[in-house]
Coordinates of C-alpha atoms in Angstrom, one line a residue:
X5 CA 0.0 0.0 0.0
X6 CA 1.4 3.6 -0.9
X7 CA 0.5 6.9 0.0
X8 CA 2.0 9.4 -1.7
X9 CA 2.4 12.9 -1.8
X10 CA 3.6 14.0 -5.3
X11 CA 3.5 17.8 -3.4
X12 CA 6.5 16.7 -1.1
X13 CA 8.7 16.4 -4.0
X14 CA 11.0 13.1 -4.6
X15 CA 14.2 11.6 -5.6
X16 CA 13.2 12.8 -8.8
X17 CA 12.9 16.4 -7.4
X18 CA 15.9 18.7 -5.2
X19 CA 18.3 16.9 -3.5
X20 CA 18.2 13.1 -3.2
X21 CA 15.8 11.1 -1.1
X22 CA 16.5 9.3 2.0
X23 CA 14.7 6.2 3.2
X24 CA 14.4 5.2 6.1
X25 CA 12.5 2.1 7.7
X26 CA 10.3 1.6 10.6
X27 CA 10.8 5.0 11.5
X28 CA 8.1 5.8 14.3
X29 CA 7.6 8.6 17.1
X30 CA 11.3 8.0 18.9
X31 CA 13.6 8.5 16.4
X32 CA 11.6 11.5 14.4
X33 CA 14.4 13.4 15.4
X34 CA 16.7 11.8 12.5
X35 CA 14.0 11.9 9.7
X36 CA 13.7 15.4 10.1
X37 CA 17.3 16.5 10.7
X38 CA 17.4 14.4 7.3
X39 CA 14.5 17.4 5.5
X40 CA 16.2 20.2 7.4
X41 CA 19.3 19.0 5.6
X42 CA 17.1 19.1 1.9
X43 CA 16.6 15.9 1.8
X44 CA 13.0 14.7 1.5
X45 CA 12.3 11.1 3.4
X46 CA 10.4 8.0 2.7
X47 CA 9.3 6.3 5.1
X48 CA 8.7 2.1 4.6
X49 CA 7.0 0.2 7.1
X50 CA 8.3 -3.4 7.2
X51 CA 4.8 -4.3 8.8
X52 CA 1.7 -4.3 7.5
X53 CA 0.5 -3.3 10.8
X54 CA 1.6 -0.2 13.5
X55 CA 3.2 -2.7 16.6
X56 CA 1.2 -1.4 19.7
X57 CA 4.0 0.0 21.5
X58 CA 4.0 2.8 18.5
X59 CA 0.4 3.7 18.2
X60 CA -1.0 6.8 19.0
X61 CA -0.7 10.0 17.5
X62 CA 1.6 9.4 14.6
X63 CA 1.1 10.8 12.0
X64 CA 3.1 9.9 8.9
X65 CA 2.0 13.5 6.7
X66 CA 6.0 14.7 7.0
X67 CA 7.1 12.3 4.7
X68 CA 7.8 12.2 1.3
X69 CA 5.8 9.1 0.8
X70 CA 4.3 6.3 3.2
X71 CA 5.4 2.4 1.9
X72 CA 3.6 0.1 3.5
X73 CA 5.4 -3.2 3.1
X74 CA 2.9 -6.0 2.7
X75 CA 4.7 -9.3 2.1
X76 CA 5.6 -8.3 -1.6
X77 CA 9.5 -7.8 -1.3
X78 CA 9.8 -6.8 -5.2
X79 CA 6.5 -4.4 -5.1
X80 CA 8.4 -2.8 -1.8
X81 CA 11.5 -2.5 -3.7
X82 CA 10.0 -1.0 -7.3
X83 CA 7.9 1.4 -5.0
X84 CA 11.5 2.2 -3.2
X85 CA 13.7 3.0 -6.2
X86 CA 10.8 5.0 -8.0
X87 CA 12.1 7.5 -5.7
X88 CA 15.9 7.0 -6.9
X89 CA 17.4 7.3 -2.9
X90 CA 20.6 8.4 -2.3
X91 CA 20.3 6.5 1.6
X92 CA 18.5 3.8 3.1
X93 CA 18.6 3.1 6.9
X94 CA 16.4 2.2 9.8
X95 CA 14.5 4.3 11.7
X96 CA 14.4 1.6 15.4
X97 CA 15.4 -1.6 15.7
X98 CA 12.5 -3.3 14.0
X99 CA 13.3 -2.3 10.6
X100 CA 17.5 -3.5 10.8
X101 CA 17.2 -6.6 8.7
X102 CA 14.7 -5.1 6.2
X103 CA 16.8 -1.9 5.6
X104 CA 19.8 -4.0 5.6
X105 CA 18.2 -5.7 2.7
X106 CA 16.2 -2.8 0.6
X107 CA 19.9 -1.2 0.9
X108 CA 21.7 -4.4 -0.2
X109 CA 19.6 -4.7 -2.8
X110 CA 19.3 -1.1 -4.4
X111 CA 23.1 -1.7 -4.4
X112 CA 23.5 1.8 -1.6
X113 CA 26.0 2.5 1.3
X114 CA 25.5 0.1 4.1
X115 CA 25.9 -2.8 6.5
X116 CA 25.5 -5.5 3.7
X117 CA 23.1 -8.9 4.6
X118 CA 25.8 -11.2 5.8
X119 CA 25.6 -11.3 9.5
X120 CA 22.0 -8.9 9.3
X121 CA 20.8 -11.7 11.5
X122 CA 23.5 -11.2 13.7
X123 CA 22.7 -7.4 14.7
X124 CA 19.3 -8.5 15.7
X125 CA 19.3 -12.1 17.4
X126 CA 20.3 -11.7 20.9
X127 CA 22.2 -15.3 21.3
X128 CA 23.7 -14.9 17.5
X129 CA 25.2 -11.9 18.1
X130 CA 26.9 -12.6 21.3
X131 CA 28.3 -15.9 19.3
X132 CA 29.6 -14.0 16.6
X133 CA 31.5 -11.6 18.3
X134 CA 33.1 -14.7 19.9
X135 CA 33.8 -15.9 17.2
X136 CA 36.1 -13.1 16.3
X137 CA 37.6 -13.2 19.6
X138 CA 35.9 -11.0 21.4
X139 CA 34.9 -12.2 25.5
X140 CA 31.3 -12.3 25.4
X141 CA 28.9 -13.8 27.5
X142 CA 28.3 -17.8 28.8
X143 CA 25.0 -18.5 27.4
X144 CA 22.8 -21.2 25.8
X145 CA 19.8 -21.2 23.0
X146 CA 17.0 -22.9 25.0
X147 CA 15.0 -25.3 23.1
X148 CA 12.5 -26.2 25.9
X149 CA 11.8 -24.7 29.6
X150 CA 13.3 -27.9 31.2
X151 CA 16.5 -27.4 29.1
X152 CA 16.8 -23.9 30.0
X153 CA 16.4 -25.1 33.7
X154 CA 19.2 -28.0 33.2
X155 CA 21.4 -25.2 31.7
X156 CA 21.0 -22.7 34.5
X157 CA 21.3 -25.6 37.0
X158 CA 24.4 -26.7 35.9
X159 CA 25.4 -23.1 35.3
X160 CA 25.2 -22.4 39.1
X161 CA 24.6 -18.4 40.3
X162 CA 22.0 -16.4 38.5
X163 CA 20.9 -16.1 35.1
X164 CA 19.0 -13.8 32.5
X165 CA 16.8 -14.9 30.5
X166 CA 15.4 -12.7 27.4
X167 CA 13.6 -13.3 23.8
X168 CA 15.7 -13.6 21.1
X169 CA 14.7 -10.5 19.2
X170 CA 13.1 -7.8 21.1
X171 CA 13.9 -4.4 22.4
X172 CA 12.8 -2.3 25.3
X173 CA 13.5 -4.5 28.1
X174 CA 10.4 -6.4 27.1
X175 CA 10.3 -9.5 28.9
X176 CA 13.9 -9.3 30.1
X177 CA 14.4 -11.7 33.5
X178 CA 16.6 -11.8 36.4
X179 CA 16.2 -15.3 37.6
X180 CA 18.1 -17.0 41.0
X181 CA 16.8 -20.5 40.4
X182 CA 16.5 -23.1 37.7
X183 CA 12.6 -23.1 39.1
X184 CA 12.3 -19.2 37.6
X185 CA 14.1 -19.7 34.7
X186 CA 11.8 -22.9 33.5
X187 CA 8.8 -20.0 34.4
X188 CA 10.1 -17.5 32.4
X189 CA 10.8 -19.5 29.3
X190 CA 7.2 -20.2 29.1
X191 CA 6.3 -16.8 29.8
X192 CA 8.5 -15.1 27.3
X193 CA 7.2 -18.4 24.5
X194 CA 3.6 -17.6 25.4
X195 CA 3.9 -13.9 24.6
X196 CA 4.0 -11.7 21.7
X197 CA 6.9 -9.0 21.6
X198 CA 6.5 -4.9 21.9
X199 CA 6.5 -4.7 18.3
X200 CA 3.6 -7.9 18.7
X201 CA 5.4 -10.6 16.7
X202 CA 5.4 -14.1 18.2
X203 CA 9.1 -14.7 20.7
X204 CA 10.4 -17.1 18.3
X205 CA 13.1 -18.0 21.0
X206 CA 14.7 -17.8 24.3
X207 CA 18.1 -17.4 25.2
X208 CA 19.5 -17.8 28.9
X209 CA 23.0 -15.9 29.4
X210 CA 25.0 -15.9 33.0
X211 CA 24.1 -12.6 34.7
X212 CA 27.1 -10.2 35.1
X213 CA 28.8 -8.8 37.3
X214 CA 30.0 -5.1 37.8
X215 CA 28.5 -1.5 36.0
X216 CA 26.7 -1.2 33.2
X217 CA 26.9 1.4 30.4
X218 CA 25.6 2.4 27.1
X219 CA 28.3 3.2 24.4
X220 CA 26.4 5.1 21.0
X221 CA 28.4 5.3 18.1
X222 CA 28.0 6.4 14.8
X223 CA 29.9 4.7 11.9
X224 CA 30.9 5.7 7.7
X225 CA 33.0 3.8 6.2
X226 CA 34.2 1.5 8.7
X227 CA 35.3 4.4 10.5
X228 CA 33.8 4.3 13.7
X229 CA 33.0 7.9 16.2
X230 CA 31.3 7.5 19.5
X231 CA 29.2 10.7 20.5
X232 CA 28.1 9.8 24.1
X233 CA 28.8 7.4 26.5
X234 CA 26.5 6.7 29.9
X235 CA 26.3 4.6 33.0
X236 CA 23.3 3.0 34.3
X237 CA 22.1 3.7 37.5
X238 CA 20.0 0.2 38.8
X239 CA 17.7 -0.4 41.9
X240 CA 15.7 -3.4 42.4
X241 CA 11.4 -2.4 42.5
X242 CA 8.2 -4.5 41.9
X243 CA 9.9 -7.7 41.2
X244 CA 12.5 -6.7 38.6
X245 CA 16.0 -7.0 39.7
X246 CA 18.5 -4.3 37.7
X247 CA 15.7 -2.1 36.8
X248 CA 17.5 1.0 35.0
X249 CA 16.8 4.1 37.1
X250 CA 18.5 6.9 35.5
X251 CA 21.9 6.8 32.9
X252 CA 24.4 9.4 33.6
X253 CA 27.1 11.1 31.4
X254 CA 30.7 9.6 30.7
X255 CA 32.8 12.2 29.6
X256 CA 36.4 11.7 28.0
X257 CA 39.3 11.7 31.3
X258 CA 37.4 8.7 32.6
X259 CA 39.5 5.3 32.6
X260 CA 36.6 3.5 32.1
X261 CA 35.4 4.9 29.0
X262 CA 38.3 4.6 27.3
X263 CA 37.9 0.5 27.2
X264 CA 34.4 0.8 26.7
X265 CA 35.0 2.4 23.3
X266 CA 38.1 0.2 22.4
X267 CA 35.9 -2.9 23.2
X268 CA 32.8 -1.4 21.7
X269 CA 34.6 -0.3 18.4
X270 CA 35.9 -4.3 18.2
X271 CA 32.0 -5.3 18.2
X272 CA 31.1 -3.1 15.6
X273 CA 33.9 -4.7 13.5
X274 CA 32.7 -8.3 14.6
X275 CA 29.3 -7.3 13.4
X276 CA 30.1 -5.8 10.4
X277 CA 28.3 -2.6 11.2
X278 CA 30.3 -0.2 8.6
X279 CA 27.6 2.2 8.2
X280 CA 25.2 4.0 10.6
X281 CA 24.3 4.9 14.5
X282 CA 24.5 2.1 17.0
X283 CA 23.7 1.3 20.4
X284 CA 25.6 -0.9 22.4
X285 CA 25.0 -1.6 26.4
X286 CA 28.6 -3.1 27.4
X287 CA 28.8 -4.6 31.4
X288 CA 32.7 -3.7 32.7
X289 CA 32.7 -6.5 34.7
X290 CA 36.0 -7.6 37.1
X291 CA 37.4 -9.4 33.8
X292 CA 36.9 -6.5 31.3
X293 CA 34.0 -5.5 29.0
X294 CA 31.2 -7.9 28.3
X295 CA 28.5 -7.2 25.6
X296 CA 25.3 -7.1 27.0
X297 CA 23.4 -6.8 23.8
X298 CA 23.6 -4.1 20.7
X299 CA 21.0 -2.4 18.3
X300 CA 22.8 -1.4 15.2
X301 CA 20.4 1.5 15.3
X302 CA 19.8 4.9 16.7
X303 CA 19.8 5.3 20.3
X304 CA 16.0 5.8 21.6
X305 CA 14.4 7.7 25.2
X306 CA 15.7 10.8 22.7
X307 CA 19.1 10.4 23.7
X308 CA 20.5 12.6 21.0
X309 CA 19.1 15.7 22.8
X310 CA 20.6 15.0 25.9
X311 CA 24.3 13.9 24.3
X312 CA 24.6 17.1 22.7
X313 CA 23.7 19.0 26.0
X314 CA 26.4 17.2 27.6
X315 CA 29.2 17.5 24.6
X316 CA 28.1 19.2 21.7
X317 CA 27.2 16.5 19.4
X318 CA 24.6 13.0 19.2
X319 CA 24.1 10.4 16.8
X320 CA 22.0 12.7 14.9
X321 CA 24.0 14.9 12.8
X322 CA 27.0 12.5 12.9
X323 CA 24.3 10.4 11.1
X324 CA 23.7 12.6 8.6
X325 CA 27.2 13.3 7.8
X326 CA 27.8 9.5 7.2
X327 CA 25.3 9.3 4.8
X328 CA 25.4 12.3 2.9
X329 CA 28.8 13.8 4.1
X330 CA 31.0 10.9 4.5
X331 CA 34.0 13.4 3.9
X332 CA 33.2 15.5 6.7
X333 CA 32.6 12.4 8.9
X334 CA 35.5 11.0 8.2
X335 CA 37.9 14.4 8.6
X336 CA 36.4 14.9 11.9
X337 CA 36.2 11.4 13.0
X338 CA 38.8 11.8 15.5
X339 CA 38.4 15.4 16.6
X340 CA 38.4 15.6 20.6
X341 CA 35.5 15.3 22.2
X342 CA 33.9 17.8 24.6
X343 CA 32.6 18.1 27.8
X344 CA 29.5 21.0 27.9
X345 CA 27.6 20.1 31.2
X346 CA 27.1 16.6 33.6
X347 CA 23.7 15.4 32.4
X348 CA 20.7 12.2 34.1
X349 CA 18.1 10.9 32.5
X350 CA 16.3 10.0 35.2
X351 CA 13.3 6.8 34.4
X352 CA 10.6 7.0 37.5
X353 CA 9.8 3.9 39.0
X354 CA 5.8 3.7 39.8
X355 CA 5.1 1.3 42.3
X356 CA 1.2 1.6 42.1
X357 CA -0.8 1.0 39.1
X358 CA -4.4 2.9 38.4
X359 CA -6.2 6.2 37.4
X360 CA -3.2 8.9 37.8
X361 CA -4.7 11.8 40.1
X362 CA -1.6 13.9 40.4
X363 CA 2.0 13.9 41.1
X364 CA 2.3 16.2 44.2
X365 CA 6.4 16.3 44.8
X366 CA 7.1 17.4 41.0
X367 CA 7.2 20.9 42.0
X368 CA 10.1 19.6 44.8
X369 CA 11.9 18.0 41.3
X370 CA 11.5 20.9 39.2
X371 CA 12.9 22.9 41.9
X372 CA 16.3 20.9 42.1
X373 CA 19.4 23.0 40.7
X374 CA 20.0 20.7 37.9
X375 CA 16.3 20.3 36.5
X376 CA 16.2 20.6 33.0
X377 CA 12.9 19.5 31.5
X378 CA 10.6 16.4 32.3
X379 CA 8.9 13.9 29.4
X380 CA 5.6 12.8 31.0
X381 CA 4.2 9.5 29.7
X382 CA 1.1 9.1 32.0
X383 CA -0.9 12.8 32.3
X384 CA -3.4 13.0 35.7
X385 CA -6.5 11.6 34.5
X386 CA -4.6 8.6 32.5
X387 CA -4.1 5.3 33.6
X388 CA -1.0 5.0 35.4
X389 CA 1.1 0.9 35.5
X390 CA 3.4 -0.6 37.5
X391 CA 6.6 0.0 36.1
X392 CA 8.3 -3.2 35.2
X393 CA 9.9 -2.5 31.9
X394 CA 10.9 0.6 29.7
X395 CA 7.1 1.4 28.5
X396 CA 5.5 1.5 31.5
X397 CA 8.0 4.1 32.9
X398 CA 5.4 7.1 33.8
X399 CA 8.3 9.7 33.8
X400 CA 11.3 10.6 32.5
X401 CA 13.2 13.8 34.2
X402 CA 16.5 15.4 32.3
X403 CA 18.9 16.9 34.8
X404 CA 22.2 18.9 33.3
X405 CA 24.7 21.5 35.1
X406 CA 28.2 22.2 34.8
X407 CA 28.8 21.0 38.3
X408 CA 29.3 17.0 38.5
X409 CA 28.4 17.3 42.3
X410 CA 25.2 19.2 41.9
X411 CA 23.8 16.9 39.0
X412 CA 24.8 14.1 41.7
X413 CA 23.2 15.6 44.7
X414 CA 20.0 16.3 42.6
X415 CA 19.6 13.0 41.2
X416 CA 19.9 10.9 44.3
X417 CA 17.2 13.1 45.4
X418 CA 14.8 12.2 42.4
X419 CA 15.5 8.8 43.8
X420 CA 15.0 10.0 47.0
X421 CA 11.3 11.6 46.2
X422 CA 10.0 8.6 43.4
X423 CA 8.1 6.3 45.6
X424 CA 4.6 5.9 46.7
X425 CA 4.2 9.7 47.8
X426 CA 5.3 10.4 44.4
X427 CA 2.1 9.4 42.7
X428 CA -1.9 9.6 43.5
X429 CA -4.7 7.9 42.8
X430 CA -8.6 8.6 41.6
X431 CA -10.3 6.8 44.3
X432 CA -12.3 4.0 42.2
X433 CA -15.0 4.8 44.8
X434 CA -14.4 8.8 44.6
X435 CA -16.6 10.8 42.3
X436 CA -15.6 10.8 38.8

C-alpha cells in the first residue's frame, strides 16, 4: 500500500531522497534532521501493521511518501527505487534486517546482509563476536523450559533470560533459580513481543557482574565515532531486579570509557556494522567489558538531545554526515571530544498501578538546581502501571549542570522523592 504525496517532491525532485524504515515517534528526530538538511524522506514500514508499543498519535503526513510493506518484497523495492534514494537506513530496531536488505539490494551504502541476523538475534550476536575473539557472554539457545532449567542448573549463580529479538527491556528476567528460569521460558514463548510478533526464542545468558553502560556510536565507512557514553544507574522495585533508574554522562578523562569504546569499536567490526548509528550496552565486569546486547540503530528515550547537551554532538548529525557527508565524517572522525555540562536521564519507577490523580512532589523536582525538563508519559486523568519494563516508565526527568556534584546531589534526590508519595490515585470509589 502507498500513500504518496507527489506535493513533497522526490528523488526525482531537489536533493536526493532518504529512506528510512520503521521510522516511528522515537527516532523522528533523525528523519527530520534528514528534511532540514534538503533531503525529502520516505518512510517504509516493514509491517503491514503499526506494533502497539507505536500507536497513537503518529502521523506519517512529514514524509515524502508512506510504503507500506505488505509481504511483496519486489513491489516494496520497485515502490523504493521510483524515488531513486541516495540512503537507506532504519529508523528503530524493528526495521534493521529489512533496511539492511532494501539497501543491499538497491546496491546503496550500508551494513551489507551477511551477519544482518547477527545485529538483531540476541544469542547470534553474542556468538559472533566470539567468534572473532571478542569475550562475550556464557550463554545457551534454549529449546524447551526444562532445558533452560538443566542449563541454568548446571550453570550455578544467577541467570537472565530474554527473547531472542526484542527491544525495550520487554520480557527481560533476572532469575536466582532453575525453578524461575523454566517459568520464564514459558512466559516469554507464550507472549508476543513490543513490536507484537510471536518470541520465536529464548536465550539464557550468565548474569554479570559489575557496572553497566551504554556506548552510541556512529559509523561511515568502517570508521567508527562515539558521541556519548552513559552509566546506568540500577535499583531493584516491583519484582524486577536491575531495573534501570537513570543513565548518567561519561565524559572523555574517565579510565573506564576509554575501554568501553576500544571494546565497543571491536563489536562493531565483529558485526560488520560499517555504516550508521549504533547502540551498544557493554557490562565492565572484574574481567573486562562484556556485551550485554547491541542495536545497530539509533539510540532511543531521545538520547541525541541529551548527548549534545552534555558534549556538543549526538548520533544525529553524525548520522547525517555518514550518509550524505562521508568526507566531513571521516575528517572529523577523530576530533576531541567535549565536555559541555554533567547530564541524568532520570526513568521514574511507579510502584502503584491505576487512574493517575496527580503527582504532588514534582514541584520539589522541578525545583532541584539541575532540573532541565521532564517527558511525562502518564498525564493525571490517564491510567498509570506498575513500572516493570521501559514502556511503563510514567516519567522521565533530564537533569544537566556544569557542576558533576550538583547533577549528583539532585539526582539521588529524584530517587530520594519517586516512591509511593510520588504518585496519587482517583479513588475507584471517589466521584468521577
Amino acid at each position: 500500500m502507498r500513500d504518496t504525496r507527489e506535493d513533497r517532491g522526490g528523488g526525482a525532485q531537489g536533493k536526493g531522497t532518504v529512506v528510512m524504515v520503521d521510522v516511528y515517534a522515537p527516532t523522528l528526530r533523525l528523519s527530520r534532521a534528514f528534511q532540514e538538511a534538503g533531503h525529502p524522506v520516505v518512510r517504509v514500514q516493514s509491517t503491514p501493521g503499526v506494533p502497539p508499543v507505536y500507536q497513537g498519535s503518529f502521523d506519517t503526513s512529514e514524509f515524502a511518501d508512506n510504503i507500506v510493506h505488505t509481504g511483496d518484497l519486489d513491489a516494496t523495492l520497485r515502490a523504493v527505487a521510483a524515488h531513486r534514494p541516495t540512503a537507506v537506513l532504519t529508523g528503530g530496531e524493528l526495521g534493521v534486517e529489512f533496511a539492511d536488505r532494501l539497501s543491499s539490494t538497491l546496491g546503496l551504502a550500508g551494513n551489507g546482509t551477511r551477519l544482518s541476523a547477527a545485529r538483531r538475534h540476541k544469542h547470534l550476536q553474542i556468538e559472533t563476536i566470539k567468534a572473532s575473539g571478542l569475550p562475550g557472554t556464557a550463554q545457551h539457545l534454549a529449546e524447551s523450559a526444562e532445558d533452560a532449567a538443566r542449563w541454568h542448573a548446571a550453570r550455578g549463580g544467577r541467570a537472565v533470560v530474554k527473547p531472542v529479538r526484542s527491544a525495550g527491556n520487554d520480557h527481560v528476567t533476572f532469575s536466582g533459580t532453575p525453578e524461575e528460569t523454566a517459568a520464564a521460558y514459558d512466559k516469554i514463548m507464550a507472549a508476543t513481543n513490543i513490536f507484537d510478533v510471536r518470541n520465536e526464542g529464548v536465550v539464557v545468558q550468565e548474569h554479570l557482574d559489575g557496572t553497566e553502560f551504554v556506548v552510541n556510536t556512529v559509523s561511515c565507512e568502517g570508521r567508527h565515532r562515539v558521541t556519548d557514553v552513559w552509566r546506568y544507574m540500577k535499583i531493584s522495585a516491583n519484582g524486577v531486579t536491575d531495573r534501570i533508574s537513570a543513565a548518567v554522562s561519561v565524559h572523555p578523562g574517565r579510565a573506564e570509557r576509554n575501554r568501553l569504546v576500544e571494546y565497543a569499536f571491536e563489536v562493531l567490526d565483529a558485526l560488520e556494522v560499517h555504516y550508521g548509528p549504533a547502540h551498544l550496552e557493554i557490562m565492565l565486569t572484574p574481567d573486562g567489558p562484556r556485551l550485554v546486547e547491541a542495536g545497530i540503530r539509533l539510540c532511543g528515550a531521545d538520547a541525541a538531545y541529551f548527548a549534545r547537551l552534555a558534549a556538543g554532538e549526538s548520533q544525529i548529525e553524525r548520522t547525517v554526515d555518514a550518509y550524505l557527508r562521508p568526507e566531513r565524517f571521516v575528517a572529523s572522525v577523530g576530533d576531541a571530544h567535549r565536555v559541555e555540562r554533567h547530564v541524568a536521564m532520570a526513568y521514574l519507577t511507579s510502584p502503584v498501578s491505576g487512574t493517575l490523580a496527580a503527582y504532588p512532589l514534582l514541584p520539589q523536582v522541578e525545583a532541584l538546581e539541575s532540573f532541565h525538563n521532564v517527558h511525562i508519559a502518564v498525564s493525571p486523568g490517564g491510567e498509570l502501571p506498575e513500572t516493570v519494563d521501559d514502556t511503563s516508565e510514567p516519567m522521565m526527568i533530564g537533569l544537566a549542570h556544569t557542576s558533576e556534584s550538583v547533577l549528583e546531589r539532585d539526582l539521588n534526590t529524584v530517587h530520594y522523592l519517586d516512591g509511593a508519595g510520588f504518585y496519587v490515585l482517583k479513588d475507584p470509589g471517589g466521584p468521577a
